[in-house]
CSV table of C-alpha atoms in Angstrom, one decimal:
chain,number,residue,atom,x,y,z
A,296,MET,CA,-6.7,34.7,9.0
A,297,GLN,CA,-9.8,32.2,10.2
A,298,LEU,CA,-9.9,31.2,7.0
A,299,VAL,CA,-6.9,30.4,6.1
A,300,ASN,CA,-6.6,28.6,9.3
A,301,ARG,CA,-9.5,26.7,8.2
A,302,ILE,CA,-8.9,25.8,4.9
A,303,ILE,CA,-4.9,24.8,6.2
A,304,GLU,CA,-7.1,22.3,8.9
A,305,ALA,CA,-9.0,21.1,6.0
A,306,VAL,CA,-6.4,19.8,3.8
A,307,ASN,CA,-4.3,18.5,6.7
A,308,LEU,CA,-7.3,16.2,7.8
A,309,PRO,CA,-6.9,13.3,5.9
A,310,LEU,CA,-3.8,13.3,7.0
A,311,SER,CA,-4.4,12.8,10.4
A,312,PRO,CA,-3.9,9.9,12.7
A,313,LYS,CA,-7.5,9.9,13.0
A,314,TYR,CA,-8.5,9.7,9.0
A,315,LEU,CA,-4.7,8.7,7.8
A,316,ARG,CA,-6.0,5.1,7.2
A,317,VAL,CA,-9.3,5.9,5.6
A,318,THR,CA,-7.0,8.2,3.4
A,319,ALA,CA,-4.9,5.4,2.7
A,320,ILE,CA,-7.9,2.7,1.9
A,321,LEU,CA,-9.0,5.3,-0.8
A,322,ILE,CA,-6.3,6.0,-2.4
A,323,ALA,CA,-5.4,1.9,-2.6
A,324,ILE,CA,-8.9,1.6,-3.9
A,325,TYR,CA,-8.1,4.3,-6.3
A,326,LYS,CA,-4.5,2.7,-7.8
A,327,VAL,CA,-6.4,-0.4,-7.8
A,328,LEU,CA,-8.7,0.8,-10.8
A,329,THR,CA,-6.4,2.8,-12.2
A,330,ALA,CA,-4.2,-0.2,-12.4
A,331,HIS,CA,-7.2,-2.6,-14.0
A,332,VAL,CA,-7.5,0.1,-16.3
A,333,PHE,CA,-4.3,0.0,-17.7
A,334,LEU,CA,-4.3,-3.5,-18.2
A,335,PHE,CA,-7.5,-3.6,-19.8
A,336,VAL,CA,-6.2,-1.0,-22.3
A,337,MET,CA,-3.3,-2.7,-22.9
A,338,LEU,CA,-4.7,-5.7,-23.3
A,339,LEU,CA,-7.2,-4.3,-26.0
A,340,GLY,CA,-4.2,-3.0,-27.9
A,341,LEU,CA,-2.3,-6.3,-27.9
A,342,ALA,CA,-5.6,-8.0,-28.9
A,343,HIS,CA,-5.6,-5.8,-31.7
A,344,ALA,CA,-2.1,-5.8,-32.6
A,345,GLU,CA,-2.1,-9.4,-33.3
A,346,GLU,CA,-5.1,-9.5,-35.4
A,347,MET,CA,-3.1,-6.9,-36.9
A,348,SER,CA,0.2,-9.0,-37.9
A,349,THR,CA,-1.7,-12.2,-38.6
A,350,ILE,CA,-4.1,-10.2,-41.2
A,351,LEU,CA,-0.7,-9.0,-42.5
A,352,GLN,CA,1.3,-12.4,-42.4
A,353,MET,CA,-1.6,-13.5,-44.6
A,354,SER,CA,-1.3,-10.5,-46.7
A,355,ILE,CA,1.9,-11.9,-47.2
A,356,ALA,CA,1.6,-14.7,-48.4
A,357,ASP,CA,-1.1,-14.0,-50.4
A,358,GLN,CA,1.9,-11.7,-52.5
A,359,LYS,CA,3.9,-14.6,-52.7
A,360,ASP,CA,1.2,-16.8,-54.1
A,361,GLY,CA,0.9,-14.0,-56.7
A,362,GLU,CA,2.2,-12.6,-59.7
A,363,TYR,CA,5.1,-9.7,-59.1
A,364,ILE,CA,3.9,-6.4,-61.3
A,365,TRP,CA,6.6,-4.1,-61.3
A,366,THR,CA,10.4,-5.2,-60.0
A,367,THR,CA,13.4,-2.9,-58.9
A,368,SER,CA,16.4,-3.5,-60.7
A,369,GLU,CA,18.6,-3.0,-57.4
A,370,GLN,CA,17.1,-5.0,-55.2
A,371,GLU,CA,15.1,-7.6,-57.3
A,372,GLU,CA,12.4,-7.2,-55.2
A,373,SER,CA,9.0,-6.1,-55.8
A,374,ILE,CA,7.7,-2.8,-54.1
A,375,ASN,CA,4.8,-4.7,-52.2
A,376,GLU,CA,7.0,-7.2,-51.2
A,377,TRP,CA,8.8,-4.1,-49.8
A,378,ARG,CA,6.3,-2.4,-48.3
A,379,PHE,CA,4.6,-5.7,-46.4
A,380,LYS,CA,8.9,-6.1,-44.9
A,381,SER,CA,8.3,-2.9,-43.5
A,382,ALA,CA,5.2,-3.3,-42.7
A,383,GLU,CA,5.8,-6.1,-40.2
A,384,LYS,CA,9.2,-4.9,-38.5
A,385,LEU,CA,6.8,-2.4,-37.3
A,386,ALA,CA,4.3,-5.1,-36.8
A,387,SER,CA,6.6,-6.8,-34.5
A,388,VAL,CA,8.0,-3.8,-32.5
A,389,THR,CA,4.4,-2.9,-32.2
A,390,LEU,CA,3.3,-6.6,-30.4
A,391,CYS,CA,6.9,-6.4,-28.6
A,392,VAL,CA,6.1,-3.1,-26.8
A,393,LEU,CA,2.3,-4.2,-26.3
A,394,TYR,CA,3.9,-7.2,-24.5
A,395,ILE,CA,6.4,-5.8,-22.1
A,396,GLY,CA,3.5,-3.1,-21.1
A,397,THR,CA,1.1,-6.1,-20.2
A,398,THR,CA,3.8,-7.4,-18.4
A,399,VAL,CA,4.4,-3.9,-16.7
A,400,ALA,CA,0.8,-3.1,-16.0
A,401,THR,CA,0.3,-6.7,-14.6
A,402,ILE,CA,2.3,-6.3,-12.1
A,403,TYR,CA,1.6,-3.1,-10.7
A,404,VAL,CA,-2.1,-4.4,-10.4
A,405,LEU,CA,-0.8,-6.8,-8.1
A,406,SER,CA,1.0,-4.4,-6.6
A,407,CYS,CA,-1.9,-2.2,-6.1
A,408,LEU,CA,-3.9,-5.4,-5.0
A,409,GLY,CA,-1.3,-6.0,-2.6
A,410,LEU,CA,-1.4,-2.7,-1.1
A,411,LEU,CA,-5.3,-2.5,-0.5
A,412,ILE,CA,-4.5,-5.7,1.2
A,413,GLY,CA,-2.0,-4.4,3.6
A,414,THR,CA,-4.1,-1.2,4.1
A,415,LEU,CA,-7.7,-3.3,5.0
A,416,ARG,CA,-5.3,-5.9,7.3
A,417,ASN,CA,-2.6,-3.3,8.5
A,418,ARG,CA,0.5,-5.4,6.8
A,419,HIS,CA,3.3,-3.0,6.6
A,420,GLU,CA,5.0,-5.6,4.7
A,421,PHE,CA,2.0,-5.6,1.6
A,422,PHE,CA,3.3,-2.1,1.0
A,423,ILE,CA,7.4,-2.2,-0.1
A,424,PRO,CA,6.3,-3.6,-3.7
A,425,TRP,CA,3.7,-0.8,-4.3
A,426,MET,CA,6.2,1.9,-3.0
A,427,VAL,CA,9.0,0.2,-5.2
A,428,VAL,CA,7.2,-0.4,-8.6
A,429,ASP,CA,5.5,3.1,-7.6
A,430,PHE,CA,8.4,4.5,-7.3
A,431,PHE,CA,10.8,3.3,-10.7
A,432,GLY,CA,7.8,3.8,-12.8
A,433,THR,CA,7.4,7.5,-12.4
A,434,LEU,CA,11.0,8.1,-12.5
A,435,ALA,CA,10.5,6.2,-16.0
A,436,ILE,CA,6.9,8.6,-17.0
A,437,GLY,CA,9.5,11.3,-16.2
A,438,SER,CA,12.1,10.2,-18.4
A,439,VAL,CA,9.6,9.8,-21.4
A,440,VAL,CA,8.2,13.6,-20.2
A,441,LEU,CA,11.6,15.1,-20.4
A,442,ALA,CA,11.8,13.5,-24.0
A,443,CYS,CA,8.7,14.5,-24.6
A,444,GLY,CA,8.9,18.0,-24.3
A,445,CYS,CA,12.6,18.2,-26.0
A,446,ASN,CA,11.2,17.5,-29.0
A,447,ASP,CA,9.7,20.1,-31.3
A,448,SER,CA,6.8,18.2,-32.9
A,449,THR,CA,4.7,17.5,-29.3
A,450,TYR,CA,4.0,21.2,-29.8
A,451,GLN,CA,2.6,21.1,-32.6
A,452,TYR,CA,-0.7,19.6,-30.9
A,453,VAL,CA,-0.7,21.6,-27.5
A,454,ALA,CA,0.3,24.8,-26.1
A,455,GLU,CA,4.1,24.2,-24.1
A,456,TRP,CA,2.8,25.8,-21.1
A,457,GLU,CA,0.1,23.7,-21.0
A,458,TYR,CA,2.2,20.3,-21.6
A,459,TRP,CA,4.5,21.5,-18.7
A,460,GLY,CA,2.1,22.5,-17.0
A,461,PHE,CA,-0.6,19.1,-16.9
A,462,CYS,CA,2.8,16.9,-16.1
A,463,THR,CA,3.5,19.2,-13.0
A,464,ILE,CA,0.3,18.8,-11.4
A,465,MET,CA,0.2,15.0,-12.0
A,466,PHE,CA,3.6,15.0,-11.0
A,467,ILE,CA,2.7,16.9,-7.6
A,468,PHE,CA,-0.3,14.3,-7.2
A,469,ASN,CA,1.7,11.0,-7.7
A,470,ALA,CA,4.1,12.6,-5.4
A,471,THR,CA,1.7,13.3,-2.6
A,472,VAL,CA,0.0,10.0,-3.4
A,473,TRP,CA,3.5,8.0,-2.2
A,474,CYS,CA,4.2,10.3,0.6
A,475,VAL,CA,0.6,9.6,1.9
A,476,ILE,CA,1.0,6.0,1.4
A,477,ARG,CA,4.7,5.9,2.9
A,478,LEU,CA,3.9,8.0,6.0
A,479,PHE,CA,0.9,5.4,7.1
A,480,TYR,CA,3.3,2.6,6.4
A,481,LYS,CA,5.9,4.7,8.6
A,482,ASN,CA,3.3,4.4,10.8
A,483,LEU,CA,2.3,0.9,11.0
A,484,VAL,CA,6.0,0.1,11.3
A,485,HIS,CA,6.3,1.9,14.3
A,486,MET,CA,3.2,0.5,15.7
A,487,THR,CA,4.8,-3.0,15.0
A,488,LYS,CA,8.0,-2.0,16.7
A,489,LEU,CA,5.6,-0.8,19.8
A,490,ARG,CA,4.4,-4.1,19.8
A,491,GLU,CA,7.7,-6.2,20.0
A,492,VAL,CA,9.4,-4.6,22.7
A,493,ALA,CA,6.0,-4.4,25.4
A,494,ILE,CA,8.3,-6.5,27.5
A,495,VAL,CA,7.1,-7.0,31.3
A,496,ALA,CA,8.6,-9.5,33.5
A,497,ILE,CA,6.7,-11.5,35.6
A,498,PRO,CA,8.3,-12.2,38.9
A,499,CYS,CA,8.5,-16.7,39.2
A,500,PRO,CA,7.7,-17.5,42.7
A,501,ALA,CA,10.2,-18.8,45.0
A,502,ALA,CA,11.2,-22.5,44.5
A,503,VAL,CA,8.9,-25.0,47.4
A,504,PRO,CA,11.2,-27.6,47.9
A,505,PRO,CA,9.1,-31.1,47.2
A,506,THR,CA,9.0,-33.6,49.8
A,507,ALA,CA,9.6,-37.0,49.7
A,508,ASN,CA,6.8,-38.3,47.5
A,509,GLY,CA,7.2,-35.5,45.0
A,510,ALA,CA,4.4,-33.1,46.0
A,511,CYS,CA,5.0,-29.2,47.3
A,512,SER,CA,5.9,-29.6,51.1
A,513,ASN,CA,3.2,-26.7,51.4
A,514,THR,CA,-0.2,-28.8,49.8
A,515,THR,CA,-2.5,-30.1,52.1
A,516,THR,CA,-3.8,-32.4,48.9
A,517,SER,CA,-3.1,-35.9,48.5
A,518,SER,CA,0.2,-37.0,47.3
A,519,THR,CA,-1.3,-38.2,44.0
A,520,THR,CA,-2.8,-35.2,42.7
A,521,ASN,CA,0.1,-32.9,43.9
A,522,THR,CA,3.1,-35.2,42.1
A,523,GLY,CA,4.5,-33.5,39.3
A,524,LYS,CA,2.3,-30.4,39.7
A,525,CYS,CA,5.4,-28.0,41.4
A,526,PRO,CA,8.5,-30.1,39.3
A,527,ASN,CA,11.3,-27.7,40.8
A,528,GLY,CA,9.5,-25.8,42.6
A,529,ILE,CA,8.2,-24.0,39.7
A,530,PRO,CA,4.0,-24.1,40.0
A,531,HIS,CA,2.1,-25.6,37.1
A,532,HIS,CA,0.5,-22.3,35.2
A,533,TYR,CA,4.3,-20.6,35.6
A,534,ARG,CA,5.1,-23.7,33.5
A,535,LYS,CA,6.2,-22.8,29.8
A,536,GLU,CA,4.4,-24.8,28.2
A,537,ASN,CA,1.5,-23.7,29.9
A,538,MET,CA,1.3,-19.9,28.7
A,539,HIS,CA,-0.2,-18.8,25.7
A,540,LEU,CA,-0.6,-15.5,23.8
A,541,SER,CA,-1.3,-12.7,25.2
A,542,ASP,CA,-3.8,-9.9,24.1
A,543,GLY,CA,-0.6,-8.2,21.8
A,544,GLY,CA,0.3,-11.5,20.6
A,545,LEU,CA,3.2,-11.7,21.9
A,546,LYS,CA,4.3,-15.6,23.5
A,547,HIS,CA,5.2,-15.8,27.2
A,548,ILE,CA,8.4,-17.0,27.0
A,549,LEU,CA,11.4,-18.1,29.4
A,550,PHE,CA,14.0,-15.5,30.6
A,551,ASP,CA,17.9,-16.9,30.9
A,552,ALA,CA,18.1,-19.4,33.3
A,553,ASN,CA,20.1,-17.1,35.8
A,554,GLU,CA,16.6,-14.6,36.1
A,555,ALA,CA,13.9,-16.6,37.6
A,556,ASN,CA,11.7,-14.7,35.7
A,557,TYR,CA,9.3,-15.0,33.0
A,558,LEU,CA,8.2,-12.4,30.5
A,559,VAL,CA,5.4,-11.3,27.8
C-alpha cells in the first residue's frame, strides 16, 4: 500500500502547484519540436512533389512533340497521353494536399511558439490559439483514424489490436497533455483575476481650507512655496496625477466623487 501511495505521489508530482509551470514549459518545448518536425516533413514532401510535377510536365511536352505509336479507336489519343493525364491529375491532387498540410503545419508551429512564450512569460492569452488548434486537430486526426480503422485493407500491414492499441495510447497521451496545459491556463487566469480585484482603499485626509493667499492654513512656510500644493484641500501626494503603479501593476485611481477615497 505504501508503494502504491508513492507511485501516486510520483505521478501527481508534475501536476502539483510547485512543478506545474515547469511541466507546462517542458510540454511547450516538446510541442515546438514536434511541430517543427511536422513542418519539415511537409516542406520536404512538397519540394519533391513539385519536382515530380515539373518532370511530368516536361515529359508531357516531349510526348506531344513525338509521334504517336498506337492510338485507341474510341478516344483517338495515345495510351501514353492518357497515362500522362492520369499522372498529372494525381500530381495536382498531391500538391494540393501537401500545400494544405504545409499551411496547417505552419499554423501549428505558430500556435506552439505562442504556447512556449505564454508559459515562459505567464501570459494566459497566448495559450488559447494552441488549445483551439490542438483540439480541432485531435478531432480531425481521430476522424482519419476511425476511417482507416473501418477499412479492412489497413489490417494487411498491422494487426488490429496493435493498431487500436497504438491509437488509444496516443489519444490518451495527447488528452493528458492538453488537460495539463488547460490546468496551468486556469491557474494563470485565476491569479490574474486575483491581482485585478486586489483593491485597497486609501482614505483621503480631511480637506483643509486654504488661506487667502492660496496656502494651507496649517502650514508655517511662506506662501510662495505653499501656493498650489493643496488645491481643494487635497495634499500633493494624494493628487490623482501623482499616483503611480503599485507592485501588482495596478494604477491608483480616483474613486467616486461622493466618497473621498483613493483606490489602489
